[in-house]
């Protein structure tokens, strides 16, 4: 989806640009010498992809299916940049450990298997090294697929990094090949105990019937689930990572009659896809969804704060379907993007306040884990980013969104027993609140200063202020 801000693979080729013309010519000679029939170039690949990378600290004991609140690495992250800034970011995150999610191809990772049986994990290794160094709980999303699995050309120099290619699913005849790749990844990083299968049903749309291809996705999911459990039965596996799309509440076609609210009405085709997967999956250790508080038309109904109630309503519906399985939000969005998918119209206090309301709504809907899609870029201005770019001399320092995510993760980890705290009647329309026995999070949803009485205490809040109270 456009929200991911994929940049047509420009990052993938920056190494070639840095090497210079002379080495590029040499690389061409090497490429020609490594052609094997129609397999394409194997330059830079290795056959031992399943070899354990580095010295992973494999967790001992039984793995819990929850990881708590964290973030997803995107195209630019702190694994690359100026040394001092990268080390600063490592220390910053190590002081407030979070779950960190990374895809196996795209969003900072190269094609992991450009030729069948030949692997290139250099970029993914670097990301995993950063996760380890920064004390994160690693999570891997098994997306996307090498070109040869989806009708493209094999070869280290043939990867098509366009968004349309990246979002193409493996062909059914290559589902098992993708499952085998997943198993290779699991063997390479034995410290990764949680795997999400695929991303947003990319490529799984049934054009002929105008609906999701839930049958195809479920077949892929089941093969991957089996392959991962064969590597280690204690690996945690989850899906389906469906986008919980919603429409204007007045819409009739494809509109759900059961999951709706002032924020809109759910797309029945999504509900049908989820229901099919839930019924036909071979197993799951957790369940993953994704979505925005706004409609498919980018409408925040009736306003940006009330729209976050969608996360609560959808979460409760999902929990009714899945029983005791944990619920994760792999992505969640509260601010529509512009034509270029940039989200920088709001002030940072406004953005943090609505994000806080979204976290509260997800928690109230029964979610125990969630990943903030970190919109990191290389510049000084970076709306919603977690840290200043490590490409900058003063990079790697915390930005306001990191403070919210890390504090929420610390105060409300998996297993939190939430409590209801009193809010003065006159203040109810002005604040969003969540609490357990030790902490209270209060969000002023107004763009002006207010006075509020929460949990027996009265205090002042600046416009869009996010305030933590100890109990």
CSV table of C-alpha atoms in Angstrom, one decimal:
chain,number,residue,atom,x,y,z
A,1,UNK,CA,0.0,0.0,0.0
A,2,UNK,CA,1.2,3.6,-0.6
A,3,UNK,CA,1.3,4.3,3.1
A,4,UNK,CA,4.5,2.3,3.3
A,5,UNK,CA,6.4,4.9,1.3
A,6,UNK,CA,8.3,2.5,-0.8
A,7,UNK,CA,10.9,4.4,-2.8
A,8,UNK,CA,11.2,2.2,-6.0
A,9,UNK,CA,14.3,0.5,-4.6
A,10,UNK,CA,16.6,3.6,-4.8
A,11,UNK,CA,18.1,2.6,-1.5
A,12,UNK,CA,18.9,-0.8,-2.8
A,13,UNK,CA,21.3,0.5,-5.4
A,14,UNK,CA,23.1,3.2,-3.3
A,15,UNK,CA,26.1,0.8,-2.8
A,16,UNK,CA,26.7,0.5,-6.5
A,17,UNK,CA,26.7,4.3,-6.8
A,18,UNK,CA,29.2,4.6,-4.0
A,19,UNK,CA,31.6,2.0,-5.5
A,20,UNK,CA,32.3,4.1,-8.6
A,21,UNK,CA,32.7,3.4,-12.2
A,22,UNK,CA,35.9,1.4,-12.1
A,23,UNK,CA,34.6,-1.2,-9.6
A,24,UNK,CA,31.2,-1.2,-11.5
A,25,UNK,CA,33.1,-2.4,-14.6
A,26,UNK,CA,34.8,-5.1,-12.6
A,27,UNK,CA,31.4,-6.1,-11.2
A,28,UNK,CA,30.1,-6.5,-14.7
A,29,UNK,CA,32.9,-8.9,-15.5
A,30,UNK,CA,32.2,-10.9,-12.3
A,31,UNK,CA,28.4,-10.9,-13.1
A,32,UNK,CA,29.0,-12.3,-16.6
A,33,UNK,CA,31.3,-15.0,-15.1
A,34,UNK,CA,28.7,-16.0,-12.5
A,35,UNK,CA,25.8,-16.5,-15.0
A,36,UNK,CA,24.5,-20.1,-15.0
A,37,UNK,CA,22.1,-20.8,-17.8
A,38,UNK,CA,18.8,-18.9,-17.1
A,39,UNK,CA,19.4,-18.6,-13.4
A,40,UNK,CA,20.9,-15.2,-13.5
A,41,UNK,CA,23.8,-13.7,-11.7
A,42,UNK,CA,24.7,-15.2,-8.3
A,43,UNK,CA,27.1,-12.5,-7.5
A,44,UNK,CA,27.1,-11.7,-3.8
A,45,UNK,CA,25.1,-14.7,-2.8
A,46,UNK,CA,25.8,-17.8,-0.8
A,47,UNK,CA,24.3,-21.3,-0.6
A,48,UNK,CA,24.5,-21.4,3.2
A,49,UNK,CA,21.6,-19.1,4.0
A,50,UNK,CA,20.5,-21.2,6.9
A,51,UNK,CA,23.9,-20.7,8.7
A,52,UNK,CA,23.3,-19.0,12.0
A,53,UNK,CA,24.2,-15.3,11.8
A,54,UNK,CA,26.4,-13.8,14.5
A,55,UNK,CA,26.0,-14.9,18.1
A,56,UNK,CA,22.3,-14.7,18.9
A,57,UNK,CA,21.1,-14.9,22.5
A,58,UNK,CA,18.4,-17.4,22.1
A,59,UNK,CA,15.7,-16.9,24.8
A,60,UNK,CA,15.4,-19.7,27.3
A,61,UNK,CA,12.2,-21.2,28.6
A,62,UNK,CA,8.8,-21.1,27.0
A,63,UNK,CA,8.2,-18.2,24.5
A,64,UNK,CA,5.2,-16.1,25.2
A,65,UNK,CA,2.9,-15.2,22.2
A,66,UNK,CA,2.9,-11.5,23.1
A,67,UNK,CA,5.8,-9.1,22.5
A,68,UNK,CA,4.2,-5.8,23.7
A,69,UNK,CA,4.3,-2.5,22.0
A,70,UNK,CA,7.1,-1.5,19.6
A,71,UNK,CA,7.8,-0.4,16.1
A,72,UNK,CA,8.6,-1.5,12.5
A,73,UNK,CA,11.8,-0.6,10.7
A,74,UNK,CA,11.2,0.9,7.3
A,75,UNK,CA,13.4,1.8,4.4
A,76,UNK,CA,15.7,4.1,6.4
A,77,UNK,CA,16.6,3.2,9.9
A,78,UNK,CA,19.3,3.5,12.5
A,79,UNK,CA,21.3,0.5,11.3
A,80,UNK,CA,23.0,2.8,8.7
A,81,UNK,CA,24.4,6.3,9.0
A,82,UNK,CA,27.1,8.1,10.9
A,83,UNK,CA,28.8,5.9,13.4
A,84,UNK,CA,28.3,8.2,16.4
A,85,UNK,CA,24.7,8.7,15.5
A,86,UNK,CA,24.0,5.0,15.1
A,87,UNK,CA,25.6,4.2,18.4
A,88,UNK,CA,23.5,6.9,20.0
A,89,UNK,CA,20.4,5.4,18.6
A,90,UNK,CA,21.4,1.9,19.9
A,91,UNK,CA,21.9,3.3,23.4
A,92,UNK,CA,18.7,5.2,23.2
A,93,UNK,CA,16.7,2.1,22.4
A,94,UNK,CA,18.7,-0.1,24.7
A,95,UNK,CA,17.6,2.1,27.6
A,96,UNK,CA,13.9,1.5,26.8
A,97,UNK,CA,13.8,-1.9,25.0
A,98,UNK,CA,11.0,-2.4,22.5
A,99,UNK,CA,9.7,-5.0,20.2
A,100,UNK,CA,11.2,-4.4,16.7
A,101,UNK,CA,9.7,-5.7,13.5
A,102,UNK,CA,11.6,-6.1,10.2
A,103,UNK,CA,10.5,-7.5,6.8
A,104,UNK,CA,12.6,-10.0,5.0
A,105,UNK,CA,12.5,-8.1,1.6
A,106,UNK,CA,11.9,-4.5,1.1
A,107,UNK,CA,11.7,-1.7,3.7
A,108,UNK,CA,15.5,-1.9,4.3
A,109,UNK,CA,16.1,-5.5,3.3
A,110,UNK,CA,17.5,-6.8,0.0
A,111,UNK,CA,16.2,-9.7,-2.0
A,112,UNK,CA,17.0,-12.6,0.3
A,113,UNK,CA,17.1,-15.3,-2.4
A,114,UNK,CA,17.7,-13.8,-5.8
A,115,UNK,CA,18.4,-17.2,-7.3
A,116,UNK,CA,16.8,-20.4,-6.0
A,117,UNK,CA,19.0,-21.9,-3.3
A,118,UNK,CA,21.4,-18.8,-3.3
A,119,UNK,CA,20.9,-16.2,-0.6
A,120,UNK,CA,21.9,-12.6,0.2
A,121,UNK,CA,21.1,-11.7,3.8
A,122,UNK,CA,23.7,-8.9,4.2
A,123,UNK,CA,21.1,-6.1,4.6
A,124,UNK,CA,18.8,-8.2,6.8
A,125,UNK,CA,21.9,-9.3,8.9
A,126,UNK,CA,22.7,-5.6,9.5
A,127,UNK,CA,19.2,-4.9,10.6
A,128,UNK,CA,19.1,-7.8,12.9
A,129,UNK,CA,22.5,-6.8,14.3
A,130,UNK,CA,21.0,-3.4,15.2
A,131,UNK,CA,18.0,-5.0,16.8
A,132,UNK,CA,20.3,-7.2,19.0
A,133,UNK,CA,22.6,-4.3,19.8
A,134,UNK,CA,19.6,-2.1,20.9
A,135,UNK,CA,18.1,-4.7,23.1
A,136,UNK,CA,15.0,-5.2,21.0
A,137,UNK,CA,12.7,-8.2,21.0
A,138,UNK,CA,13.0,-9.2,17.3
A,139,UNK,CA,10.0,-10.0,15.2
A,140,UNK,CA,10.2,-10.9,11.5
A,141,UNK,CA,7.4,-10.3,8.9
A,142,UNK,CA,7.7,-12.9,6.1
A,143,UNK,CA,7.2,-10.6,3.2
A,144,UNK,CA,8.0,-10.1,0.4
A,145,UNK,CA,8.9,-12.7,-2.2
A,146,UNK,CA,11.9,-13.0,-4.5
A,147,UNK,CA,11.2,-12.3,-8.2
A,148,UNK,CA,11.6,-15.8,-9.4
A,149,UNK,CA,8.7,-16.9,-7.2
A,150,UNK,CA,6.3,-14.4,-8.8
A,151,UNK,CA,7.1,-14.6,-12.5
A,152,UNK,CA,10.1,-12.3,-12.6
A,153,UNK,CA,13.7,-13.0,-13.6
A,154,UNK,CA,16.1,-14.7,-11.2
A,155,UNK,CA,19.5,-13.1,-10.6
A,156,UNK,CA,21.2,-10.8,-8.2
A,157,UNK,CA,20.9,-8.0,-10.7
A,158,UNK,CA,17.3,-8.6,-11.7
A,159,UNK,CA,15.3,-7.6,-8.7
A,160,UNK,CA,12.4,-5.3,-9.6
A,161,UNK,CA,12.0,-2.9,-6.7
A,162,UNK,CA,8.9,-1.2,-8.1
A,163,UNK,CA,5.9,-1.1,-5.7
A,164,UNK,CA,3.8,-3.2,-8.0
A,165,UNK,CA,6.4,-5.9,-8.1
A,166,UNK,CA,7.1,-5.8,-4.4
A,167,UNK,CA,3.4,-6.2,-3.7
A,168,UNK,CA,3.0,-9.3,-5.9
A,169,UNK,CA,2.4,-12.6,-4.1
A,170,UNK,CA,4.4,-15.7,-4.9
A,171,UNK,CA,2.7,-17.9,-7.5
A,172,UNK,CA,0.9,-20.9,-6.1
A,173,UNK,CA,3.5,-23.2,-7.6
A,174,UNK,CA,6.1,-21.4,-5.4
A,175,UNK,CA,4.2,-21.3,-2.1
A,176,UNK,CA,6.3,-24.2,-0.9
A,177,UNK,CA,9.5,-22.4,-2.0
A,178,UNK,CA,8.4,-19.4,0.0
A,179,UNK,CA,7.8,-21.6,3.0
A,180,UNK,CA,11.3,-23.1,2.6
A,181,UNK,CA,12.7,-19.6,2.5
A,182,UNK,CA,10.8,-18.8,5.8
A,183,UNK,CA,12.4,-21.9,7.4
A,184,UNK,CA,15.8,-20.7,6.2
A,185,UNK,CA,15.3,-17.3,7.8
A,186,UNK,CA,14.2,-19.0,11.1
A,187,UNK,CA,17.4,-21.1,11.1
A,188,UNK,CA,19.6,-18.1,10.4
A,189,UNK,CA,18.1,-16.1,13.3
A,190,UNK,CA,17.3,-18.5,16.1
A,191,UNK,CA,16.7,-15.6,18.5
A,192,UNK,CA,13.7,-14.6,16.5
A,193,UNK,CA,10.8,-16.4,18.1
A,194,UNK,CA,7.9,-14.5,16.5
A,195,UNK,CA,7.0,-14.6,12.8
A,196,UNK,CA,4.2,-12.8,10.9
A,197,UNK,CA,3.2,-14.4,7.7
A,198,UNK,CA,3.0,-12.0,4.8
A,199,UNK,CA,1.8,-8.4,4.8
A,200,UNK,CA,-1.7,-7.0,4.1
A,201,UNK,CA,-2.7,-9.8,1.7
A,202,UNK,CA,-0.4,-8.1,-0.9
A,203,UNK,CA,-1.1,-9.8,-4.2
A,204,UNK,CA,-4.0,-11.8,-2.9
A,205,UNK,CA,-6.9,-10.1,-4.6
A,206,UNK,CA,-9.4,-12.1,-6.7
A,207,UNK,CA,-10.1,-9.7,-9.7
A,208,UNK,CA,-12.6,-12.0,-11.2
A,209,UNK,CA,-14.8,-12.0,-8.1
A,210,UNK,CA,-13.9,-8.6,-6.7
A,211,UNK,CA,-12.8,-10.0,-3.3
A,212,UNK,CA,-9.8,-11.1,-1.4
A,213,UNK,CA,-8.2,-14.4,-2.3
A,214,UNK,CA,-8.4,-15.8,1.2
A,215,UNK,CA,-8.1,-19.3,-0.1
A,216,UNK,CA,-4.7,-18.6,-1.7
A,217,UNK,CA,-3.4,-16.7,1.3
A,218,UNK,CA,-4.5,-19.4,3.7
A,219,UNK,CA,-2.8,-22.1,1.7
A,220,UNK,CA,0.5,-20.1,1.8
A,221,UNK,CA,0.0,-19.4,5.5
A,222,UNK,CA,-0.5,-23.0,6.4
A,223,UNK,CA,2.6,-24.1,4.4
A,224,UNK,CA,4.7,-21.4,6.2
A,225,UNK,CA,3.3,-22.3,9.6
A,226,UNK,CA,4.2,-26.0,9.0
A,227,UNK,CA,7.7,-25.1,7.8
A,228,UNK,CA,8.4,-22.9,10.8
A,229,UNK,CA,7.1,-25.4,13.3
A,230,UNK,CA,9.3,-28.0,11.7
A,231,UNK,CA,12.3,-25.8,12.5
A,232,UNK,CA,11.2,-25.4,16.1
A,233,UNK,CA,7.8,-26.2,17.5
A,234,UNK,CA,8.1,-23.3,20.0
A,235,UNK,CA,8.4,-20.7,17.3
A,236,UNK,CA,5.4,-18.3,17.4
A,237,UNK,CA,3.5,-17.9,14.1
A,238,UNK,CA,0.7,-15.5,13.3
A,239,UNK,CA,-1.4,-14.0,10.6
A,240,UNK,CA,-3.4,-12.9,8.6
A,241,UNK,CA,-2.2,-9.2,8.7
A,242,UNK,CA,-5.4,-8.1,6.9
A,243,UNK,CA,-6.1,-4.4,6.5
A,244,UNK,CA,-9.3,-3.6,8.4
A,245,UNK,CA,-10.7,-1.2,5.8
A,246,UNK,CA,-13.8,0.9,6.6
A,247,UNK,CA,-16.2,3.0,4.6
A,248,UNK,CA,-18.4,6.0,5.2
A,249,UNK,CA,-21.3,4.7,7.4
A,250,UNK,CA,-23.8,5.6,4.6
A,251,UNK,CA,-22.3,3.2,2.2
A,252,UNK,CA,-24.3,0.1,1.3
A,253,UNK,CA,-22.3,-2.1,-1.1
A,254,UNK,CA,-19.8,-4.5,0.6
A,255,UNK,CA,-20.7,-2.9,4.0
A,256,UNK,CA,-20.7,-5.0,7.1
A,257,UNK,CA,-24.0,-5.1,9.0
A,258,UNK,CA,-22.2,-6.1,12.3
A,259,UNK,CA,-19.0,-4.1,12.6
A,260,UNK,CA,-19.7,-0.4,12.5
A,261,UNK,CA,-19.8,2.8,14.5
A,262,UNK,CA,-19.6,6.6,14.1
A,263,UNK,CA,-16.2,6.0,12.6
A,264,UNK,CA,-17.7,4.1,9.7
A,265,UNK,CA,-18.6,0.6,8.6
A,266,UNK,CA,-16.2,-2.3,8.0
A,267,UNK,CA,-15.7,-3.8,4.5
A,268,UNK,CA,-17.5,-7.1,4.5
A,269,UNK,CA,-15.0,-8.6,2.1
A,270,UNK,CA,-12.3,-8.1,4.8
A,271,UNK,CA,-14.5,-9.8,7.4
A,272,UNK,CA,-15.2,-12.7,5.0
A,273,UNK,CA,-11.4,-13.1,4.4
A,274,UNK,CA,-10.6,-13.1,8.1
A,275,UNK,CA,-13.4,-15.5,8.8
A,276,UNK,CA,-12.2,-18.0,6.2
A,277,UNK,CA,-8.6,-17.8,7.4
A,278,UNK,CA,-9.6,-18.2,11.0
A,279,UNK,CA,-11.6,-21.3,10.1
A,280,UNK,CA,-9.1,-23.0,7.8
A,281,UNK,CA,-5.8,-22.1,9.4
A,282,UNK,CA,-3.8,-25.1,10.7
A,283,UNK,CA,-2.8,-23.1,13.7
A,284,UNK,CA,-1.8,-19.7,15.1
A,285,UNK,CA,-0.1,-18.5,18.2
A,286,UNK,CA,-1.3,-14.9,17.8
A,287,UNK,CA,-3.6,-13.1,15.4
A,288,UNK,CA,-2.4,-10.0,13.4
A,289,UNK,CA,-4.5,-7.2,11.9
A,290,UNK,CA,-3.7,-3.8,10.5
A,291,UNK,CA,-5.6,-0.7,9.8
A,292,UNK,CA,-6.3,3.0,10.0
A,293,UNK,CA,-8.8,5.0,12.1
A,294,UNK,CA,-9.9,6.8,8.9
A,295,UNK,CA,-12.0,5.4,6.0
A,296,UNK,CA,-10.7,4.3,2.6
A,297,UNK,CA,-11.6,7.8,1.5
A,298,UNK,CA,-9.3,9.3,4.2
A,299,UNK,CA,-12.2,10.6,6.2
A,300,UNK,CA,-11.8,10.9,10.0
A,301,UNK,CA,-15.3,10.4,11.3
A,302,UNK,CA,-16.6,12.2,13.2
A,303,UNK,CA,-13.2,13.7,14.1
A,304,UNK,CA,-9.6,12.4,14.5
A,305,UNK,CA,-10.0,11.4,18.1
A,306,UNK,CA,-13.4,9.7,18.0
A,307,UNK,CA,-12.3,7.9,14.8
A,308,UNK,CA,-9.8,5.9,16.9
A,309,UNK,CA,-12.8,4.1,18.5
A,310,UNK,CA,-12.6,2.0,15.4
A,311,UNK,CA,-9.5,0.2,16.9
A,312,UNK,CA,-11.6,-0.7,19.9
A,313,UNK,CA,-14.7,-1.9,18.0
A,314,UNK,CA,-12.6,-3.9,15.5
A,315,UNK,CA,-10.4,-5.3,18.2
A,316,UNK,CA,-13.4,-6.6,20.2
A,317,UNK,CA,-14.9,-8.2,17.1
A,318,UNK,CA,-11.6,-10.0,16.3
A,319,UNK,CA,-11.3,-11.1,19.9
A,320,UNK,CA,-14.8,-12.6,19.7
A,321,UNK,CA,-13.6,-14.7,16.7
A,322,UNK,CA,-10.3,-15.9,18.0
A,323,UNK,CA,-11.0,-16.7,21.7
A,324,UNK,CA,-7.9,-16.7,23.9
A,325,UNK,CA,-5.3,-16.0,21.1
A,326,UNK,CA,-3.5,-12.7,21.6
A,327,UNK,CA,-4.3,-9.8,19.2
A,328,UNK,CA,-1.6,-7.8,17.5
A,329,UNK,CA,-1.9,-4.6,15.4
A,330,UNK,CA,1.0,-4.9,12.9
A,331,UNK,CA,0.3,-1.3,11.7
A,332,UNK,CA,-2.0,1.4,12.8
A,333,UNK,CA,-2.6,4.9,11.3
A,334,UNK,CA,-4.4,7.9,12.6
A,335,UNK,CA,-3.3,10.6,10.2
A,336,UNK,CA,-4.2,10.4,6.5
A,337,UNK,CA,-1.3,10.9,4.1
A,338,UNK,CA,-1.2,13.3,1.2
A,339,UNK,CA,-0.7,12.4,-2.5
A,340,UNK,CA,2.9,11.4,-1.7
A,341,UNK,CA,1.9,9.6,1.5
A,342,UNK,CA,3.5,12.2,3.7
A,343,UNK,CA,1.9,12.9,7.0
A,344,UNK,CA,3.1,16.2,8.2
A,345,UNK,CA,0.0,18.5,8.3
A,346,UNK,CA,-0.4,18.2,12.1
A,347,UNK,CA,1.9,19.7,14.8
A,348,UNK,CA,3.9,17.1,16.7
A,349,UNK,CA,1.8,17.6,19.9
A,350,UNK,CA,-1.4,17.0,17.9
A,351,UNK,CA,0.1,13.9,16.2
A,352,UNK,CA,1.3,12.5,19.5
A,353,UNK,CA,-2.0,13.1,21.2
A,354,UNK,CA,-4.0,11.3,18.5
A,355,UNK,CA,-1.5,8.4,18.5
A,356,UNK,CA,-1.9,8.2,22.2
A,357,UNK,CA,-5.7,8.0,21.7
A,358,UNK,CA,-5.1,5.3,19.2
A,359,UNK,CA,-3.0,3.2,21.6
A,360,UNK,CA,-5.7,3.6,24.3
A,361,UNK,CA,-8.3,2.4,21.8
A,362,UNK,CA,-6.3,-0.6,20.8
A,363,UNK,CA,-5.7,-1.6,24.4
A,364,UNK,CA,-9.4,-1.2,25.2
A,365,UNK,CA,-10.1,-3.5,22.2
A,366,UNK,CA,-8.1,-6.3,23.7
A,367,UNK,CA,-4.8,-5.8,21.8
A,368,UNK,CA,-1.6,-6.8,23.7
A,369,UNK,CA,1.0,-6.0,21.0
A,370,UNK,CA,1.3,-3.4,18.3
A,371,UNK,CA,3.9,-1.9,16.0
A,372,UNK,CA,4.2,1.8,15.1
A,373,UNK,CA,5.2,2.2,11.5
A,374,UNK,CA,8.3,4.4,11.9
A,375,UNK,CA,8.3,6.9,9.0
A,376,UNK,CA,12.0,7.5,9.3
A,377,UNK,CA,13.8,9.5,6.6
A,378,UNK,CA,17.2,11.0,6.1
A,379,UNK,CA,16.4,14.7,6.7
A,380,UNK,CA,16.2,17.0,9.7
A,381,UNK,CA,12.5,17.3,9.4
A,382,UNK,CA,10.7,14.0,10.0
A,383,UNK,CA,7.1,14.2,11.1
A,384,UNK,CA,6.2,11.4,13.5
A,385,UNK,CA,9.7,9.8,13.5
A,386,UNK,CA,11.0,8.1,16.6
A,387,UNK,CA,14.5,9.5,16.5
A,388,UNK,CA,16.5,12.1,14.5
A,389,UNK,CA,18.0,10.6,11.4
A,390,UNK,CA,21.4,8.9,11.9
A,391,UNK,CA,22.5,10.5,8.7
A,392,UNK,CA,22.8,13.8,10.8
A,393,UNK,CA,25.7,14.7,13.0
A,394,UNK,CA,23.3,15.1,16.0
A,395,UNK,CA,21.2,12.1,14.9
A,396,UNK,CA,20.0,9.2,17.0
A,397,UNK,CA,18.4,11.3,19.6
A,398,UNK,CA,14.8,10.8,20.8
A,399,UNK,CA,11.8,12.5,19.3
A,400,UNK,CA,8.4,12.9,21.0
A,401,UNK,CA,6.8,9.8,19.4
A,402,UNK,CA,9.4,7.5,20.9
A,403,UNK,CA,8.6,8.9,24.3
A,404,UNK,CA,5.0,7.9,23.9
A,405,UNK,CA,5.6,4.4,22.5
A,406,UNK,CA,8.3,3.5,25.0
A,407,UNK,CA,6.4,4.7,28.0
A,408,UNK,CA,3.2,3.0,26.9
A,409,UNK,CA,5.1,-0.3,26.4
A,410,UNK,CA,6.7,0.1,29.8
A,411,UNK,CA,3.5,0.9,31.7
A,412,UNK,CA,1.1,-1.4,29.9
A,413,UNK,CA,2.9,-4.6,28.9
A,414,UNK,CA,1.2,-7.9,27.9
A,415,UNK,CA,-0.9,-9.1,30.8
A,416,UNK,CA,-1.8,-5.7,32.1
A,417,UNK,CA,-5.1,-5.6,34.0
A,418,UNK,CA,-6.6,-2.3,33.1
A,419,UNK,CA,-8.7,-0.4,35.6
A,420,UNK,CA,-11.4,2.2,35.3
A,421,UNK,CA,-10.6,5.5,37.0
A,422,UNK,CA,-13.1,8.2,37.7
A,423,UNK,CA,-13.2,11.2,35.4
A,424,UNK,CA,-15.3,14.3,36.3
A,425,UNK,CA,-18.5,14.4,34.2
A,426,UNK,CA,-17.6,17.8,32.7
A,427,UNK,CA,-14.2,16.5,31.7
A,428,UNK,CA,-15.2,13.3,30.0
A,429,UNK,CA,-15.6,14.9,26.5
A,430,UNK,CA,-12.2,16.5,26.7
A,431,UNK,CA,-9.9,13.6,27.6
A,432,UNK,CA,-9.0,10.0,26.8
A,433,UNK,CA,-7.8,7.9,29.7
A,434,UNK,CA,-6.4,4.4,30.3
A,435,UNK,CA,-5.0,3.1,33.6
A,436,UNK,CA,-3.8,0.1,35.5
A,437,UNK,CA,-3.0,-0.2,39.2
A,438,UNK,CA,0.3,1.8,38.8
A,439,UNK,CA,-0.1,4.4,36.0
A,440,UNK,CA,-2.7,6.6,34.3
A,441,UNK,CA,-2.4,8.0,30.8
A,442,UNK,CA,-4.5,11.1,30.2
A,443,UNK,CA,-4.8,12.8,26.8
A,444,UNK,CA,-6.2,16.2,26.2
A,445,UNK,CA,-8.1,16.0,22.9
A,446,UNK,CA,-8.6,19.7,22.7
A,447,UNK,CA,-6.3,22.2,21.0
A,448,UNK,CA,-6.5,24.5,24.0
A,449,UNK,CA,-5.6,24.4,27.7
A,450,UNK,CA,-8.1,22.7,30.0
A,451,UNK,CA,-8.4,21.7,33.6
A,452,UNK,CA,-9.4,18.1,34.3
A,453,UNK,CA,-10.2,15.9,37.3
A,454,UNK,CA,-9.0,12.4,36.8
A,455,UNK,CA,-8.5,9.6,39.4
A,456,UNK,CA,-9.4,12.1,42.1
A,457,UNK,CA,-6.9,14.7,41.1
A,458,UNK,CA,-7.4,18.0,39.3
A,459,UNK,CA,-4.6,19.4,37.1
A,460,UNK,CA,-4.1,21.6,34.1
A,461,UNK,CA,-3.3,20.3,30.6
A,462,UNK,CA,-2.0,22.2,27.7
A,463,UNK,CA,-3.6,21.8,24.3
A,464,UNK,CA,-3.1,18.2,23.1
A,465,UNK,CA,-1.0,17.4,26.1
A,466,UNK,CA,-0.2,13.8,27.0
A,467,UNK,CA,0.2,13.4,30.7
A,468,UNK,CA,1.2,10.4,32.8
A,469,UNK,CA,0.2,10.0,36.5
A,470,UNK,CA,1.5,7.6,39.0
A,471,UNK,CA,-0.9,5.8,41.4
